[in-house]
Short mmCIF file of C-alpha atoms in Angstrom, two decimals:
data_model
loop_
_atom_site.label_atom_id
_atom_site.label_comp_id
_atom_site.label_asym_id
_atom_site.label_seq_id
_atom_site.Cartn_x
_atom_site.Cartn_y
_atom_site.Cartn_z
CA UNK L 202 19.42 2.83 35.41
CA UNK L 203 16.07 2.90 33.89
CA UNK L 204 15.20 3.53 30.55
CA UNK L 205 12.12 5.67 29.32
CA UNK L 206 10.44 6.54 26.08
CA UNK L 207 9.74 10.42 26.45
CA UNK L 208 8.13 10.02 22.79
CA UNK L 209 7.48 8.03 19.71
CA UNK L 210 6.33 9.63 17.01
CA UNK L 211 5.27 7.86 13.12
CA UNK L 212 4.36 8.86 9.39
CA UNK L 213 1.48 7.64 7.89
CA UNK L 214 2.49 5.61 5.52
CA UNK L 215 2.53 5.75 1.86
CA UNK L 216 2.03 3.29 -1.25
CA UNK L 217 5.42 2.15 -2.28
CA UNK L 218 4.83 3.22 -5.94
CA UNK L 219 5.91 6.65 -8.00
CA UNK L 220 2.73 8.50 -7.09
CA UNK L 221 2.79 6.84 -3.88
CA UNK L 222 2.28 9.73 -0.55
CA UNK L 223 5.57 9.52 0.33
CA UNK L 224 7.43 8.95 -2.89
CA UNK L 225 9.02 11.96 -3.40
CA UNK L 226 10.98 12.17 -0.21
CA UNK L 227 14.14 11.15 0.43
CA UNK L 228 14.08 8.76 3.29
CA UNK L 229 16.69 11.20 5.26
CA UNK L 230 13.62 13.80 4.90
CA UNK L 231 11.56 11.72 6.77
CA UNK L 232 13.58 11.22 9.82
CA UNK L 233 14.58 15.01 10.07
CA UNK L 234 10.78 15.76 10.13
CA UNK L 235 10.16 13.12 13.15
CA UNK L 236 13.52 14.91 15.10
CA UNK L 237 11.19 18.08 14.25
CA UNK L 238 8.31 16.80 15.68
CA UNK L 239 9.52 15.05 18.53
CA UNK L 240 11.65 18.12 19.78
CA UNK L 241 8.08 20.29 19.20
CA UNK L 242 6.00 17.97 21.25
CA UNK L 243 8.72 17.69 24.27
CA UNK L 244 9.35 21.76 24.12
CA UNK L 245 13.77 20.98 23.90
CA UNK L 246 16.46 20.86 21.22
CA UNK L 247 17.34 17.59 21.33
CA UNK L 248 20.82 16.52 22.14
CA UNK L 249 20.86 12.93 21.91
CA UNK L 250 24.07 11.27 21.97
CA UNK L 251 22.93 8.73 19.20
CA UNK L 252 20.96 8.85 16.28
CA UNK L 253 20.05 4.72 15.34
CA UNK L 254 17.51 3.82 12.84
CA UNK L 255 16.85 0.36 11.14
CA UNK L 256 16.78 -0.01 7.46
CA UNK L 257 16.56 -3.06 5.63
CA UNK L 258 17.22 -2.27 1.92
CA UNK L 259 20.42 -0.29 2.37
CA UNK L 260 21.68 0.47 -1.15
CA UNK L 261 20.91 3.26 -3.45
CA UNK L 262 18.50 6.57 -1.65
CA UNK L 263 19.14 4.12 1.53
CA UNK L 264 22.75 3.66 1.31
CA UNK L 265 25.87 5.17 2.88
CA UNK L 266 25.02 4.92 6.60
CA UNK L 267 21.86 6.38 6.49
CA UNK L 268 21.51 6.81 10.06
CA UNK L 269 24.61 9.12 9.31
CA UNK L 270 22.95 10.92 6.67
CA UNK L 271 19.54 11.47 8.16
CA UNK L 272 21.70 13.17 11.44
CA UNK L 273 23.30 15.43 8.74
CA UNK L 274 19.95 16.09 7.65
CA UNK L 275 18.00 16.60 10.51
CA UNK L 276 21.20 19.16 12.17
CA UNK L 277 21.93 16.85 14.89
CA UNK L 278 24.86 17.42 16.60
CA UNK L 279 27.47 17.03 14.90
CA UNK L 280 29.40 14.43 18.26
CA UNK L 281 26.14 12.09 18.08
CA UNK L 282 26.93 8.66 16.77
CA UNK L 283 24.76 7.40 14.39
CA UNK L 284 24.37 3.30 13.06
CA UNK L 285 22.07 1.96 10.80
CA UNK L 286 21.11 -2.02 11.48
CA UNK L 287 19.65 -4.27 9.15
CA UNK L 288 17.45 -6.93 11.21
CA UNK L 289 14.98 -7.84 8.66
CA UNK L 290 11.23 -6.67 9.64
CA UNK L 291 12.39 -6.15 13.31
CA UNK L 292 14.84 -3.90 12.68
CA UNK L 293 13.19 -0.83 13.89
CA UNK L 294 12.14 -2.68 17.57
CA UNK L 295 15.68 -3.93 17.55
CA UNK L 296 17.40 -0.49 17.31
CA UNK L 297 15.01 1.13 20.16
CA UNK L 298 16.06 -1.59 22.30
CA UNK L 299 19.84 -0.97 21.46
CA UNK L 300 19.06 2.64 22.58
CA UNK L 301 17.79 1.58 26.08
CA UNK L 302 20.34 -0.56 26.30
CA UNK L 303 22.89 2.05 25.87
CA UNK L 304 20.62 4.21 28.07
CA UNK L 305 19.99 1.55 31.04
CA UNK L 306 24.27 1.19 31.24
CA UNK L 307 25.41 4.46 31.24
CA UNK L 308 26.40 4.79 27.94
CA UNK L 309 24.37 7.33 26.59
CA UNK L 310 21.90 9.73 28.32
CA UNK L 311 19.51 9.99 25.58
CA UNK L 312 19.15 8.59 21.89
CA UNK L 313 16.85 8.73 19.29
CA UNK L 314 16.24 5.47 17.29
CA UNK L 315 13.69 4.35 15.14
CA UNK L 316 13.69 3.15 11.69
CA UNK L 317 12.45 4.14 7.76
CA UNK L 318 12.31 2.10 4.82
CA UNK L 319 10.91 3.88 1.40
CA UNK L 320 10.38 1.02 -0.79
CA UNK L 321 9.25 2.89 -3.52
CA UNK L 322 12.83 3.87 -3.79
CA UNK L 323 14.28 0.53 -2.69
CA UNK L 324 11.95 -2.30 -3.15
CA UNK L 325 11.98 -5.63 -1.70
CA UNK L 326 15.18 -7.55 -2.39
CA UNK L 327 16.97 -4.83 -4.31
CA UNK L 328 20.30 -5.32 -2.19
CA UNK L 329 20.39 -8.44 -4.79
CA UNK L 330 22.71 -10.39 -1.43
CA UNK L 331 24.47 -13.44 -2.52
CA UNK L 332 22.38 -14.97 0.25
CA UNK L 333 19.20 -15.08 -2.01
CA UNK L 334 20.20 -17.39 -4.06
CA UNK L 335 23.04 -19.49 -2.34
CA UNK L 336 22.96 -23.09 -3.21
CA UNK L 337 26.01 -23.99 -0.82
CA UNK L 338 23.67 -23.87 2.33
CA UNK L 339 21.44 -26.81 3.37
CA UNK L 340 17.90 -26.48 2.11
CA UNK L 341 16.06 -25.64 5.65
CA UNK L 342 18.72 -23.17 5.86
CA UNK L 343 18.34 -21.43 2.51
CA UNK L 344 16.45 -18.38 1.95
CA UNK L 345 13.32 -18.68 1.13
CA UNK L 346 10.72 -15.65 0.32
CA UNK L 347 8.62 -15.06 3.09
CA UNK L 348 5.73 -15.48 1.25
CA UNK L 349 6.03 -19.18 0.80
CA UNK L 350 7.05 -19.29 4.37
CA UNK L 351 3.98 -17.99 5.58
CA UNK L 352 2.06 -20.37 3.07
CA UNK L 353 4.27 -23.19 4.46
CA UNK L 354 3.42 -22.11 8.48
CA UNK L 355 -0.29 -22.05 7.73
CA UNK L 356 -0.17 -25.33 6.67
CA UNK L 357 1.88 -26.77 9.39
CA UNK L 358 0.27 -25.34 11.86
CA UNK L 359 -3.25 -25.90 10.51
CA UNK L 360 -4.29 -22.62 9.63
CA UNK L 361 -7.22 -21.92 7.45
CA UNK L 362 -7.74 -19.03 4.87
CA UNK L 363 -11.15 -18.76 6.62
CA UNK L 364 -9.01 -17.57 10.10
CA UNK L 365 -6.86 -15.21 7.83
CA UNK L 366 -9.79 -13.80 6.10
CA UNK L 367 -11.52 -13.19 8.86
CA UNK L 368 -8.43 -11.19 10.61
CA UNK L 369 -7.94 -9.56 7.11
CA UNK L 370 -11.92 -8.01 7.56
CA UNK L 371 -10.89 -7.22 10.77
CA UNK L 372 -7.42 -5.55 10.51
CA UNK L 373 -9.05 -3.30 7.76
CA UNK L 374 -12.26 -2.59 9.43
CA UNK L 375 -10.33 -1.29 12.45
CA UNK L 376 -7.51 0.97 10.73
CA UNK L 377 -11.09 2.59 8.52
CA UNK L 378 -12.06 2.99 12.15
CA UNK L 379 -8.61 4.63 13.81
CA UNK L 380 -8.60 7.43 11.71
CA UNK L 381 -9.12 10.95 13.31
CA UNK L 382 -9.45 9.33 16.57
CA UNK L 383 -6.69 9.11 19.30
CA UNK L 384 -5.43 6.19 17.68
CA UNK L 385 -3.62 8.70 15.89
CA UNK L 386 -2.25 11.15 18.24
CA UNK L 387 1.81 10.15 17.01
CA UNK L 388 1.33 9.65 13.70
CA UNK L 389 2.69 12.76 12.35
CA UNK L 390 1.63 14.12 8.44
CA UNK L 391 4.82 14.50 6.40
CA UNK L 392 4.39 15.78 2.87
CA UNK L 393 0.72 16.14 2.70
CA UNK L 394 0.32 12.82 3.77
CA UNK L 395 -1.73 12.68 7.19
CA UNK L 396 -3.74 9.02 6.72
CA UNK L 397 -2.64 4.91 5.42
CA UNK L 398 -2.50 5.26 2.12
CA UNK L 399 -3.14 1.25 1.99
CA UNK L 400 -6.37 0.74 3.77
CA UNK L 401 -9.24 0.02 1.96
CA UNK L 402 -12.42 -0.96 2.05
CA UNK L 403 -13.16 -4.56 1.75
CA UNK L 404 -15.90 -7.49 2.67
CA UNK L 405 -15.94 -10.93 3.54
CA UNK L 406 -17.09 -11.79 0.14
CA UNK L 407 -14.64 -10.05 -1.61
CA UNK L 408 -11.71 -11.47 0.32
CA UNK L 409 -13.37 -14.91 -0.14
CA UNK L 410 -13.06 -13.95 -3.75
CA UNK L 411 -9.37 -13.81 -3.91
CA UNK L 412 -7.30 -16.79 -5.04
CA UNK L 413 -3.78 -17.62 -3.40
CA UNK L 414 -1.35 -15.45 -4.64
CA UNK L 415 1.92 -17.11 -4.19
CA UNK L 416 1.51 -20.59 -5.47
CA UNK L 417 3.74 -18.79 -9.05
CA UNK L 418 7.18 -18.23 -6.50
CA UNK L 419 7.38 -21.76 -5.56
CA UNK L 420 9.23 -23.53 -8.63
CA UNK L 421 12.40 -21.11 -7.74
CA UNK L 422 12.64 -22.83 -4.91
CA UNK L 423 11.78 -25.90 -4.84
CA UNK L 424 15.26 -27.42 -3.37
CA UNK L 425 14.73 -24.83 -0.46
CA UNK L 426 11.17 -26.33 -0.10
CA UNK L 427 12.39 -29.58 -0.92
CA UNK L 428 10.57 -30.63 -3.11
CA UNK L 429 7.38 -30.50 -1.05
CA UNK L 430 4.08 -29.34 -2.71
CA UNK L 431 2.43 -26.27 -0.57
CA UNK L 432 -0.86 -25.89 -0.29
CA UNK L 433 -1.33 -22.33 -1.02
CA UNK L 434 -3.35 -20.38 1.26
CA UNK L 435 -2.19 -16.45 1.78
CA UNK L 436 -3.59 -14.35 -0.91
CA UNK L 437 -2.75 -10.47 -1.57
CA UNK L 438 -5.15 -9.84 1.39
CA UNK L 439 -3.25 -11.41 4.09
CA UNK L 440 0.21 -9.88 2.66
CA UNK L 441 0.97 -6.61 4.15
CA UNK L 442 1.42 -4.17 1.55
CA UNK L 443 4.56 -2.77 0.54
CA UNK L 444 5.28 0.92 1.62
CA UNK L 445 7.22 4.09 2.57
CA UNK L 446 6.89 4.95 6.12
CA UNK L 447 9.33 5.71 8.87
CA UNK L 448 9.07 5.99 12.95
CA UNK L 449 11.59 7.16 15.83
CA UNK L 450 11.32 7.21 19.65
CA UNK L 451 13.53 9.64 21.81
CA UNK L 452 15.16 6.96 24.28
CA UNK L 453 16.42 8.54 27.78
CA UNK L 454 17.16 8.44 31.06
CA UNK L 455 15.31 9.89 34.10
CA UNK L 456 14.93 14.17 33.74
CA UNK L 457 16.81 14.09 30.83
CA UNK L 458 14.29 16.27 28.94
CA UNK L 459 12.20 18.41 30.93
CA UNK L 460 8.58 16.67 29.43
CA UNK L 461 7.15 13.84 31.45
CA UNK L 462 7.98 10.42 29.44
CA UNK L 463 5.67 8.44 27.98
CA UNK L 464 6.00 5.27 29.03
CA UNK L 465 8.85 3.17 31.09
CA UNK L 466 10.68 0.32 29.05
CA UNK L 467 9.83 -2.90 31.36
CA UNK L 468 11.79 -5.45 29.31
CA UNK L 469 12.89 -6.06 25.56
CA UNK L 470 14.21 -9.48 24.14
CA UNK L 471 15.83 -10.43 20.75
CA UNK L 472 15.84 -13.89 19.89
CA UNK L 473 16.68 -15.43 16.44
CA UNK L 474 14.63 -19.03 15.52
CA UNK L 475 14.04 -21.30 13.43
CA UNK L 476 15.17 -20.56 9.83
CA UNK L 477 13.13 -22.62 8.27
CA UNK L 478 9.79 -21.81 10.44
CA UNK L 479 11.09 -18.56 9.14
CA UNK L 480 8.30 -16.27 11.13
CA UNK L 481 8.25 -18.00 14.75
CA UNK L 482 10.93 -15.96 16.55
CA UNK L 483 8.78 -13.00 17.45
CA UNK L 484 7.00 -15.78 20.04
CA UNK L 485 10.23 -16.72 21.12
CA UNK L 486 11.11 -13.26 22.03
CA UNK L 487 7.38 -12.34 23.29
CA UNK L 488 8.02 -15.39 25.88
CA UNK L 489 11.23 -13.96 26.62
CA UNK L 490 10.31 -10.69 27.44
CA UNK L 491 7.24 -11.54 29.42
CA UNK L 492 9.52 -13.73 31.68
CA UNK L 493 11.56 -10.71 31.87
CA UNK L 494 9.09 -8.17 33.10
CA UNK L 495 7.46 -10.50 35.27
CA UNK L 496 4.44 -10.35 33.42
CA UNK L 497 1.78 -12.62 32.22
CA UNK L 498 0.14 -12.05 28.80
CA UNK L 499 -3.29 -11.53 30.51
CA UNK L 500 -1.57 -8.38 32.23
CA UNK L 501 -1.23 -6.46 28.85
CA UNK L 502 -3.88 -3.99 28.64
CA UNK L 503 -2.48 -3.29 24.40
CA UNK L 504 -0.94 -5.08 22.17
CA UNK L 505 0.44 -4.66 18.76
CA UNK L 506 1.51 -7.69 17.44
CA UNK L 507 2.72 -7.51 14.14
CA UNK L 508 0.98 -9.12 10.86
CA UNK L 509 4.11 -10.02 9.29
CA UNK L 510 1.56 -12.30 7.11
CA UNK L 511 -1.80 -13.94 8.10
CA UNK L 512 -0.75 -16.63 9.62
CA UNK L 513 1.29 -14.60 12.32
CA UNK L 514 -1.64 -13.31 13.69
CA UNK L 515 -4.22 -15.90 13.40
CA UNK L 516 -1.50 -18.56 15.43
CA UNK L 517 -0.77 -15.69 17.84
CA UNK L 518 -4.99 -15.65 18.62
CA UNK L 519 -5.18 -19.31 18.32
CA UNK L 520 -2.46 -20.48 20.59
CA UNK L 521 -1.66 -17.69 23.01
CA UNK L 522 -5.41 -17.02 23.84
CA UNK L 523 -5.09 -12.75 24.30
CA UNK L 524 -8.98 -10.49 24.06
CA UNK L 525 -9.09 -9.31 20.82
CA UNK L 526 -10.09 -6.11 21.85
CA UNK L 527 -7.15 -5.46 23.08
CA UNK L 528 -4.99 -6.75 20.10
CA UNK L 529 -3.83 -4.58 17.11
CA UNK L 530 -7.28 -2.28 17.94
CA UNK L 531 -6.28 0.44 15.42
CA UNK L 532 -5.45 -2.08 12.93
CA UNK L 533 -2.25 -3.44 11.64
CA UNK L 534 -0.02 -4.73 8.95
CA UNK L 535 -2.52 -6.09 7.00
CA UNK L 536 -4.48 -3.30 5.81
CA UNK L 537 -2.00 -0.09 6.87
CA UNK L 538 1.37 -1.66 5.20
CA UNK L 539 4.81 -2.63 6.21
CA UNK L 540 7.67 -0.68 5.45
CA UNK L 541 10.25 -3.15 6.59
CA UNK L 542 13.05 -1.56 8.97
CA UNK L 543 10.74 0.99 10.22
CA UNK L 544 7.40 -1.20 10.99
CA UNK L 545 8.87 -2.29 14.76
CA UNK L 546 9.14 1.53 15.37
CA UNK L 547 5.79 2.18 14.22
CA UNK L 548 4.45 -0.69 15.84
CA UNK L 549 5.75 0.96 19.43
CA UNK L 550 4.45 4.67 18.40
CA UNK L 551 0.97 2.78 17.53
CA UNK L 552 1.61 1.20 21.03
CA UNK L 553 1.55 3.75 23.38
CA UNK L 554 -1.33 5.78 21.50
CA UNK L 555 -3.65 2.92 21.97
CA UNK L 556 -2.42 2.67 25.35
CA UNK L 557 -2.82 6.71 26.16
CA UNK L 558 -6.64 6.12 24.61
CA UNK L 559 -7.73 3.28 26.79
CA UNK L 560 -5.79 4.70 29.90
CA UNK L 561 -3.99 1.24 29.91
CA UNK L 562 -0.91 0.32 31.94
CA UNK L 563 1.35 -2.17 30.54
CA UNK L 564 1.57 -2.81 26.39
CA UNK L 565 3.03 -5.60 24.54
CA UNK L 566 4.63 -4.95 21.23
CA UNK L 567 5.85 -8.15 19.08
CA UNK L 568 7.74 -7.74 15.64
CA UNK L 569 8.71 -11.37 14.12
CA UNK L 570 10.65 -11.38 10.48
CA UNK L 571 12.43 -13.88 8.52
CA UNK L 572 14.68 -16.25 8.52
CA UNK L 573 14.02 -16.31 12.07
CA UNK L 574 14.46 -12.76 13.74
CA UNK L 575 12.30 -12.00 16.58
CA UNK L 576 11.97 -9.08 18.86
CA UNK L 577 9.48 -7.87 21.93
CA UNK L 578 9.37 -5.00 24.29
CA UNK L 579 7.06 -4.40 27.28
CA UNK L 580 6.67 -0.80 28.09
CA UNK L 581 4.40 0.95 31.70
CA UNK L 582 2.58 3.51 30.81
CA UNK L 583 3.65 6.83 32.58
CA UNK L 584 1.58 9.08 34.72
CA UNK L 585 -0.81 6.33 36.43
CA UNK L 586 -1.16 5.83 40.24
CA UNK L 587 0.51 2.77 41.65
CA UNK L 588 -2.89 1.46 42.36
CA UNK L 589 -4.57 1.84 39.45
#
């Protein structure tokens, strides 16, 4: 059985600060407006027969199954299951998978899964996990702040703050240049809030400007590092900014709402990695995935690939070789935010409106976390002639 996306709908999404966009909504409130507007844009009540949304910070507003409470919220029925996974950053590609995986066996006719994080509420790290700060594990195997992994990467792999500036410029210029174009055509205004709060306007001087931002985190953990100096190189530029934001795609099976669907799930992969590489399993699972479809890279007419941090994107350009202008062309992480479980969701959603706009085929989208967690889906495009 094949699996289809009949929609994927996203907020904009907000500052994660008190007088942030979002801020005042509870995260619940966010999902019950996206069941809302996905059930307006197909013309049904939706029925689905599971309600799964990643969430990485869930304590507090985000506690308590929140998949559970947003179904309560949203007046699902009442029979729908309803799971909330914490995957790190991937979390909300990983739970849309899980739904076409339940679709594609039978065990579920349709399901809605996505993912919503408000930070503002629940900032980074506020689960406080014993995990943090765990001195019984080996030092490549202890947690270690993403930022300094990214910092690390770059310098492994050779990457220069004059590639990350230059995607930074790029990644901004291009969300300035998405809005109130078709870009946008999912991305669904939810409390006033109808554009990325985070973009701004920038210049290669001024990011040239910026010093390293990290370098202050290290001394914490320096057994984790091992004693090894970095050489600082992400600044506050090449960090995606923290946010409130939430996404969710109605998962189904063939003629299971009346409306066409959107696109056709090809493949999806989840792979975990390298722990101490920390951001390299999204490649892993890209590989995967292509291998799975069938598909070479060169075959992907969009691709969102996720700017988990600077040097994600700048080795994804460097090594895998894709056009740029068909990579991340409304923008991405850098400049529009990441809102942790939900960004793989809204990462798909941004997916097939960049496909719809350049009357594309087959999109790529690539979410890649830490501690190595990876995770890749290839979607078709619906509604094209075979021989087009």
């Amino acid at each position: 059985m094949t699996a289809f996306i009949y929609d994927a709908v996203r907020t904009a999404r907000g500052k994660a600060r008190p007088d942030g966009g979002l801020a005042a909504q509870k995260p619940q409130d966010l999902v019950a407006a996206l069941v809302a507007a996905i059930g307006s844009r197909v013309g049904a009540a939706l029925a689905p027969e599971a309600l799964i949304l990643g969430c990485v910070g869930q304590i507090g507003a985000q506690g308590g199954n929140l998949a559970l409470v947003s179904k309560l919220a949203a007046g699902l029925d009442e029979g729908a299951s309803a799971f909330t996974v914490n995957n790190y950053c991937v979390s909300g590609l990983t739970v849309i998978g899980q739904a076409a995986a339940m679709v594609a066996s039978g065990q579920a006719g349709s399901a809605l899964a996505g993912g919503v994080e408000m930070m503002s509420a629940v900032p980074f790290l506020a689960d406080k996990a014993s995990y943090y700060t765990d001195a019984s594990f080996p030092p490549r195997t202890r947690f270690l702040p993403v930022a300094l992994a990214a910092d690390r990467l770059a310098e492994d792999e050779g990457i220069s703050r004059e590639e990350m500036d230059a995607l930074a410029l790029l990644s901004q210029r291009r969300a300035a240049g998405a809005e109130g174009t078709t870009l946008t055509a999912s991305r669904i205004p939810v409390a006033g809030l109808d554009r990325e709060e985070s973009v701004r306007a920038t210049s290669a001087e001024a990011l040239a400007a910026l010093a390293p931002a990290f370098a202050e985190l290290a001394g914490a953990y320096a057994e984790a590092l091992q004693g090894r100096r970095l050489d600082h190189r992400h600044t506050i530029a090449h960090a995606p900014p923290m946010c409130d934001g939430a996404a969710l795609a109605l998962v189904g099976a063939e003629g299971v709402v009346e409306a066409a669907p959107r696109a056709r799930i090809l493949a999806w992969a989840e792979v975990g990695g390298d722990p101490a590489a920390s951001l390299t399993a999204g490649f892993a699972a890209m590989d995967r995935a292509l291998d799975r479809a069938g598909l070479r890279l060169e075959q992907m007419d969009r691709i969102e690939f996720m700017e988990a941090f600077g040097v994600t994107i700048a080795k994804f350009m460097r090594d895998c070789g894709p056009d740029p202008d068909k990579v991340n062309v409304s923008g991405g992480h850098m400049a529009k935010g990441h809102p942790l479980g939900a960004s793989g969701a809204i990462l798909l959603s941004t997916l097939l409106d960049a496909l719809d706009a350049s009357g594309g085929r087959y999109g790529l989208v690539v979410a890649t976390g830490a501690s190595g967690t990876g995770s890749a889906m290839i979607v078709e495009r619906q509604g094209i002639e075979p021989w087009t």
